[in-house]
Tab-separated table of C-alpha atoms in Angstrom:
chain	number	residue	atom	x	y	z
A	1	UNK	CA	-9.049	-9.106	2.095
A	2	UNK	CA	-10.907	-6.130	0.669
A	3	UNK	CA	-14.182	-5.177	2.348
A	4	UNK	CA	-17.208	-3.114	1.261
A	5	UNK	CA	-16.870	0.703	1.338
A	6	UNK	CA	-13.124	0.362	1.859
A	7	UNK	CA	-11.285	3.668	1.379
A	8	UNK	CA	-7.678	2.937	2.314
A	9	UNK	CA	-5.279	0.036	2.084
A	10	UNK	CA	-5.915	-3.374	3.638
A	11	UNK	CA	-4.270	-3.926	7.033
A	12	UNK	CA	-0.552	-4.556	6.635
A	13	UNK	CA	0.658	-8.091	7.208
A	14	UNK	CA	4.326	-7.566	6.459
A	15	UNK	CA	6.828	-4.972	7.732
A	16	UNK	CA	7.326	-3.587	4.199
A	17	UNK	CA	3.588	-3.021	3.786
A	18	UNK	CA	3.525	-1.176	7.125
A	19	UNK	CA	6.289	1.098	5.837
A	20	UNK	CA	4.332	1.677	2.634
A	21	UNK	CA	1.202	2.558	4.635
A	22	UNK	CA	3.055	5.155	6.708
A	23	UNK	CA	4.742	6.531	3.567
A	24	UNK	CA	1.331	6.883	1.961
A	25	UNK	CA	0.063	8.833	4.994
A	26	UNK	CA	3.126	11.108	4.768
A	27	UNK	CA	2.658	11.717	1.034
A	28	UNK	CA	-1.095	12.292	1.411
A	29	UNK	CA	-0.345	14.882	4.071
A	30	UNK	CA	1.872	16.699	1.533
A	31	UNK	CA	-0.869	16.434	-1.093
A	32	UNK	CA	-3.385	18.004	1.332
A	33	UNK	CA	-0.848	20.753	2.098
A	34	UNK	CA	-0.450	21.654	-1.570
A	35	UNK	CA	-4.177	21.325	-2.324
A	36	UNK	CA	-5.207	23.561	0.564
A	37	UNK	CA	-2.575	26.116	-0.459
A	38	UNK	CA	-3.815	26.213	-4.058
A	39	UNK	CA	-7.505	26.253	-3.086
A	40	UNK	CA	-6.950	29.113	-0.655
A	41	UNK	CA	-5.078	31.115	-3.306
A	42	UNK	CA	-7.804	30.483	-5.898
A	43	UNK	CA	-10.498	31.646	-3.502
A	44	UNK	CA	-8.364	34.665	-2.695
A	45	UNK	CA	-8.078	35.596	-6.371
A	46	UNK	CA	-11.820	35.206	-6.866
A	47	UNK	CA	-12.874	37.356	-3.915
A	48	UNK	CA	-11.037	40.621	-4.428
A	49	UNK	CA	-11.722	43.610	-6.623
A	50	UNK	CA	-8.132	44.878	-6.162
A	51	UNK	CA	-5.853	44.598	-9.196
A	52	UNK	CA	-2.273	45.338	-10.124
A	53	UNK	CA	-1.684	45.747	-13.824
A	54	UNK	CA	1.893	46.936	-13.957
A	55	UNK	CA	3.951	43.982	-12.756
A	56	UNK	CA	7.404	44.200	-14.342
A	57	UNK	CA	9.404	41.482	-12.606
A	58	UNK	CA	8.764	38.671	-10.193
A	59	UNK	CA	12.240	37.474	-9.256
A	60	UNK	CA	11.477	36.825	-5.591
A	61	UNK	CA	8.272	34.863	-6.098
A	62	UNK	CA	9.840	32.863	-8.951
A	63	UNK	CA	12.671	31.858	-6.621
A	64	UNK	CA	10.238	30.843	-3.886
A	65	UNK	CA	8.031	28.761	-6.130
A	66	UNK	CA	11.045	26.923	-7.500
A	67	UNK	CA	12.828	26.226	-4.231
A	68	UNK	CA	9.716	25.233	-2.242
A	69	UNK	CA	8.538	22.498	-4.679
A	70	UNK	CA	12.106	21.181	-4.859
A	71	UNK	CA	12.152	20.867	-1.062
A	72	UNK	CA	8.758	19.147	-1.088
A	73	UNK	CA	9.956	16.669	-3.710
A	74	UNK	CA	13.035	15.873	-1.621
A	75	UNK	CA	10.779	15.303	1.398
A	76	UNK	CA	8.845	12.749	-0.656
A	77	UNK	CA	11.855	11.148	-2.348
A	78	UNK	CA	13.896	10.406	0.775
A	79	UNK	CA	11.393	8.079	2.515
A	80	UNK	CA	10.460	6.597	-0.848
A	81	UNK	CA	14.039	5.616	-1.671
A	82	UNK	CA	14.514	4.308	1.869
A	83	UNK	CA	11.644	1.868	1.384
A	84	UNK	CA	12.805	0.957	-2.125
A	85	UNK	CA	16.218	-0.054	-0.827
A	86	UNK	CA	14.635	-1.806	2.166
A	87	UNK	CA	12.724	-4.037	-0.272
A	88	UNK	CA	16.023	-5.075	-1.876
A	89	UNK	CA	17.868	-5.935	1.322
A	90	UNK	CA	19.586	-9.318	1.450
A	91	UNK	CA	17.312	-11.447	3.582
A	92	UNK	CA	18.326	-15.142	3.141
A	93	UNK	CA	14.987	-16.811	2.442
A	94	UNK	CA	14.346	-20.178	4.094
A	95	UNK	CA	12.037	-21.407	1.353
A	96	UNK	CA	11.551	-20.903	-2.376
A	97	UNK	CA	8.140	-21.277	-4.024
A	98	UNK	CA	7.477	-20.920	-7.715
A	99	UNK	CA	4.203	-19.703	-9.124
A	100	UNK	CA	3.217	-19.950	-12.771
A	101	UNK	CA	0.343	-17.986	-14.250
A	102	UNK	CA	-1.951	-19.747	-16.686
A	103	UNK	CA	-5.165	-18.869	-18.427
A	104	UNK	CA	-6.940	-18.839	-15.999
A	105	UNK	CA	-5.418	-20.251	-12.804
A	106	UNK	CA	-2.182	-20.224	-10.831
A	107	UNK	CA	0.044	-23.234	-10.288
A	108	UNK	CA	2.534	-23.545	-7.451
A	109	UNK	CA	5.712	-25.559	-7.116
A	110	UNK	CA	7.528	-26.308	-3.854
A	111	UNK	CA	10.666	-28.028	-5.072
A	112	UNK	CA	13.238	-27.282	-2.351
A	113	UNK	CA	13.024	-30.735	-0.791
A	114	UNK	CA	10.473	-32.849	-2.687
A	115	UNK	CA	8.549	-32.273	-5.892
A	116	UNK	CA	5.283	-30.762	-4.792
A	117	UNK	CA	3.161	-28.934	-7.332
A	118	UNK	CA	-0.535	-28.203	-7.670
A	119	UNK	CA	-2.991	-25.954	-9.491
A	120	UNK	CA	-5.134	-23.361	-7.772
A	121	UNK	CA	-8.487	-22.655	-9.421
A	122	UNK	CA	-11.121	-20.201	-8.231
A	123	UNK	CA	-14.145	-21.798	-6.555
A	124	UNK	CA	-17.173	-20.906	-8.746
A	125	UNK	CA	-19.867	-18.864	-7.026
A	126	UNK	CA	-22.387	-21.714	-7.278
A	127	UNK	CA	-20.062	-23.996	-5.292
A	128	UNK	CA	-19.226	-21.657	-2.439
A	129	UNK	CA	-19.941	-22.813	1.117
A	130	UNK	CA	-21.619	-20.363	3.541
A	131	UNK	CA	-19.145	-17.750	4.757
A	132	UNK	CA	-16.792	-18.134	1.809
A	133	UNK	CA	-15.838	-15.106	-0.255
A	134	UNK	CA	-17.212	-14.698	-3.780
A	135	UNK	CA	-14.568	-14.570	-6.553
A	136	UNK	CA	-11.770	-14.860	-3.973
A	137	UNK	CA	-11.720	-18.469	-2.760
A	138	UNK	CA	-9.622	-21.179	-4.396
A	139	UNK	CA	-9.646	-24.953	-4.174
A	140	UNK	CA	-5.960	-25.369	-3.209
A	141	UNK	CA	-4.548	-22.556	-1.141
A	142	UNK	CA	-0.871	-21.625	-1.023
A	143	UNK	CA	0.123	-22.810	2.449
A	144	UNK	CA	3.266	-21.125	3.747
A	145	UNK	CA	5.073	-20.854	7.091
A	146	UNK	CA	4.446	-17.581	8.938
A	147	UNK	CA	7.215	-15.293	10.237
A	148	UNK	CA	9.610	-16.817	7.669
A	149	UNK	CA	11.269	-15.145	4.706
A	150	UNK	CA	10.142	-16.847	1.515
A	151	UNK	CA	11.423	-16.315	-2.013
A	152	UNK	CA	8.598	-16.245	-4.575
A	153	UNK	CA	9.574	-16.832	-8.203
A	154	UNK	CA	6.843	-15.707	-10.552
A	155	UNK	CA	6.444	-16.517	-14.212
A	156	UNK	CA	3.825	-17.440	-16.765
A	157	UNK	CA	3.093	-20.286	-19.128
A	158	UNK	CA	1.118	-18.259	-21.634
A	159	UNK	CA	0.236	-14.546	-21.464
A	160	UNK	CA	1.060	-11.795	-19.002
A	161	UNK	CA	-0.415	-12.173	-15.522
A	162	UNK	CA	0.467	-10.520	-12.223
A	163	UNK	CA	0.667	-12.202	-8.824
A	164	UNK	CA	-0.598	-9.743	-6.237
A	165	UNK	CA	-1.367	-9.929	-2.507
A	166	UNK	CA	-2.199	-6.390	-1.305
A	167	UNK	CA	-1.966	-6.960	2.449
A	168	UNK	CA	1.637	-8.140	2.058
A	169	UNK	CA	2.453	-5.295	-0.330
A	170	UNK	CA	3.215	-7.745	-3.144
A	171	UNK	CA	2.600	-7.400	-6.845
A	172	UNK	CA	4.919	-9.138	-9.279
A	173	UNK	CA	4.298	-9.482	-12.984
A	174	UNK	CA	4.208	-12.984	-14.421
A	175	UNK	CA	5.900	-12.729	-17.799
A	176	UNK	CA	6.305	-15.744	-20.098
A	177	UNK	CA	9.975	-16.571	-20.577
A	178	UNK	CA	11.042	-14.489	-17.573
A	179	UNK	CA	11.555	-15.264	-13.910
A	180	UNK	CA	10.647	-12.448	-11.515
A	181	UNK	CA	11.518	-12.683	-7.855
A	182	UNK	CA	9.870	-11.186	-4.802
A	183	UNK	CA	10.253	-11.732	-1.051
A	184	UNK	CA	7.341	-12.672	1.156
A	185	UNK	CA	7.340	-12.364	4.961
A	186	UNK	CA	4.130	-12.454	6.939
A	187	UNK	CA	4.148	-11.228	10.553
A	188	UNK	CA	0.852	-12.953	11.361
A	189	UNK	CA	-0.945	-16.231	10.617
A	190	UNK	CA	-4.144	-16.175	8.609
A	191	UNK	CA	-5.625	-16.069	5.131
A	192	UNK	CA	-4.491	-13.383	2.706
A	193	UNK	CA	-6.242	-12.808	-0.579
A	194	UNK	CA	-5.151	-11.344	-3.893
A	195	UNK	CA	-6.259	-11.281	-7.499
A	196	UNK	CA	-4.544	-11.461	-10.880
A	197	UNK	CA	-3.403	-7.941	-11.691
A	198	UNK	CA	-2.586	-7.985	-15.394
A	199	UNK	CA	-5.262	-8.372	-18.054
A	200	UNK	CA	-4.990	-11.878	-19.420
A	201	UNK	CA	-8.212	-12.717	-21.186
A	202	UNK	CA	-11.832	-13.388	-20.428
A	203	UNK	CA	-11.342	-14.904	-16.972
A	204	UNK	CA	-8.734	-12.435	-15.744
A	205	UNK	CA	-11.017	-11.461	-12.837
A	206	UNK	CA	-11.529	-15.103	-11.878
A	207	UNK	CA	-8.065	-16.353	-10.960
A	208	UNK	CA	-7.488	-15.281	-7.368
A	209	UNK	CA	-4.634	-16.074	-5.004
A	210	UNK	CA	-5.101	-17.243	-1.416
A	211	UNK	CA	-2.159	-17.531	0.952
A	212	UNK	CA	-2.617	-19.585	4.127
A	213	UNK	CA	0.065	-18.604	6.637
A	214	UNK	CA	0.497	-21.157	9.431
A	215	UNK	CA	3.239	-22.136	11.901
A	216	UNK	CA	6.120	-24.177	10.464
A	217	UNK	CA	4.948	-27.410	12.097
A	218	UNK	CA	1.595	-27.226	10.310
A	219	UNK	CA	3.241	-26.235	7.035
A	220	UNK	CA	5.481	-29.321	7.216
A	221	UNK	CA	2.506	-31.577	7.950
A	222	UNK	CA	0.561	-30.044	5.066
A	223	UNK	CA	3.396	-30.390	2.558
A	224	UNK	CA	3.918	-34.030	3.571
A	225	UNK	CA	0.200	-34.694	3.098
A	226	UNK	CA	0.215	-33.052	-0.352
A	227	UNK	CA	2.942	-35.278	-1.802
B	1	UNK	CA	-4.916	71.953	7.977
B	2	UNK	CA	-3.478	71.382	4.525
B	3	UNK	CA	-5.581	69.441	2.051
B	4	UNK	CA	-2.722	66.972	1.535
B	5	UNK	CA	-2.982	65.808	5.146
B	6	UNK	CA	-6.656	64.826	4.768
B	7	UNK	CA	-6.306	62.689	1.607
B	8	UNK	CA	-6.518	59.018	2.562
B	9	UNK	CA	-3.938	56.486	1.245
B	10	UNK	CA	-5.229	55.073	-2.053
B	11	UNK	CA	-2.408	52.732	-3.089
B	12	UNK	CA	-0.707	49.647	-1.861
B	13	UNK	CA	-4.013	47.897	-1.073
B	14	UNK	CA	-3.380	44.810	-3.181
B	15	UNK	CA	0.100	44.412	-1.777
B	16	UNK	CA	-1.201	44.672	1.781
B	17	UNK	CA	-4.095	42.302	1.000
B	18	UNK	CA	-1.695	39.794	-0.551
B	19	UNK	CA	0.871	40.000	2.209
B	20	UNK	CA	-1.770	39.395	4.868
B	21	UNK	CA	-3.315	36.499	2.980
B	22	UNK	CA	-0.096	34.840	1.809
B	23	UNK	CA	0.962	34.551	5.427
B	24	UNK	CA	-2.546	33.255	6.150
B	25	UNK	CA	-2.253	30.723	3.303
B	26	UNK	CA	0.928	29.266	4.671
B	27	UNK	CA	-0.511	29.100	8.166
B	28	UNK	CA	-3.665	27.347	6.888
B	29	UNK	CA	-1.851	24.851	4.689
B	30	UNK	CA	0.845	24.051	7.259
B	31	UNK	CA	-1.932	23.757	9.820
B	32	UNK	CA	-3.737	21.294	7.538
B	33	UNK	CA	-0.568	19.264	7.156
B	34	UNK	CA	0.081	19.269	10.897
B	35	UNK	CA	-3.505	18.258	11.541
B	36	UNK	CA	-3.162	15.400	9.000
B	37	UNK	CA	0.018	14.277	10.683
B	38	UNK	CA	-1.414	14.216	14.201
B	39	UNK	CA	-4.887	12.983	13.275
B	40	UNK	CA	-3.971	10.319	10.706
B	41	UNK	CA	-0.268	9.524	10.383
B	42	UNK	CA	0.751	9.369	14.057
B	43	UNK	CA	-2.326	7.394	15.233
B	44	UNK	CA	-1.669	4.977	12.350
B	45	UNK	CA	1.896	4.342	13.471
B	46	UNK	CA	0.736	4.042	17.084
B	47	UNK	CA	-1.987	1.547	16.142
B	48	UNK	CA	0.539	-0.815	14.573
B	49	UNK	CA	3.049	-0.353	17.411
B	50	UNK	CA	0.331	-1.081	20.002
B	51	UNK	CA	-0.923	-4.125	18.091
B	52	UNK	CA	2.494	-5.724	17.821
B	53	UNK	CA	3.797	-4.750	21.288
B	54	UNK	CA	2.254	-7.764	23.034
B	55	UNK	CA	1.312	-9.785	19.976
B	56	UNK	CA	1.467	-13.562	20.272
B	57	UNK	CA	1.320	-15.129	16.834
B	58	UNK	CA	0.763	-18.668	18.150
B	59	UNK	CA	-2.184	-17.496	20.263
B	60	UNK	CA	-3.614	-15.686	17.239
B	61	UNK	CA	-3.099	-18.848	15.195
B	62	UNK	CA	-4.948	-20.992	17.742
B	63	UNK	CA	-7.944	-18.621	17.714
B	64	UNK	CA	-8.078	-18.762	13.911
B	65	UNK	CA	-7.551	-22.543	13.807
B	66	UNK	CA	-10.441	-23.102	16.210
B	67	UNK	CA	-12.596	-20.877	13.989
B	68	UNK	CA	-11.975	-23.444	11.257
B	69	UNK	CA	-10.630	-21.186	8.547
B	70	UNK	CA	-7.505	-23.142	7.660
B	71	UNK	CA	-7.317	-25.996	5.155
B	72	UNK	CA	-3.997	-27.219	6.521
B	73	UNK	CA	-4.749	-27.024	10.250
B	74	UNK	CA	-8.114	-28.290	11.454
């Protein structure tokens, strides 16, 4: 979950999110390289009285400042495309869960074996127990088996919503009349929080998502108890 | 001594200034990038590798279950 004074991403819980974290570090390094280059040159220009007013051609420097940015862009594009294709790898999910966005709650359907469906409303601040997180807790969490590939199908019953869980690197738009698919794989057990990420009305900020990742045995017991 | 030999060089200063500093710019910015790589990127990768090297998800689950955070596993 997010924490106060946070500057970077939340800790990665899935292999894809780890890749995205490292890619971000790589790209930020390139950004610092370019920024320090430009800042140094600006300070250079501002601290000299020397001038040259008869420049006629600049063929060499034009070549350099075309080729160098092209190389930098390739250095960014290659890891980026690698991760993009990694996200689309065939992974044979063991479970399919559907989530429908509503104004203003999420509903979940586990229909692989039995018909299990439930709504997930935010717990109002006045009803929170000590230790619970404001604007993030829900009454019925999405319990899922850890270390398993899960297919999430995301859609909406009314307006646009977006189902997002930052620590798993997931954000999938919920569009009425359309089925979007994403793959979920958590490397660790625990609670992972997210919030609706597409403006959907007055309570857009009050329809969070909580994933509870547990071992398969506990997931099976939970789903049997929910029927 | 001829007067011509005593006249100091009065051209090429900007070019020399630029050449010196352009090399300096590249050294500084590549140094910044290298520093970012070894101070941020590499430790980040190492932190995840170290965490998962001997990670036991069931043990982690038991610790969290005993803390009482799960709805589905008391």
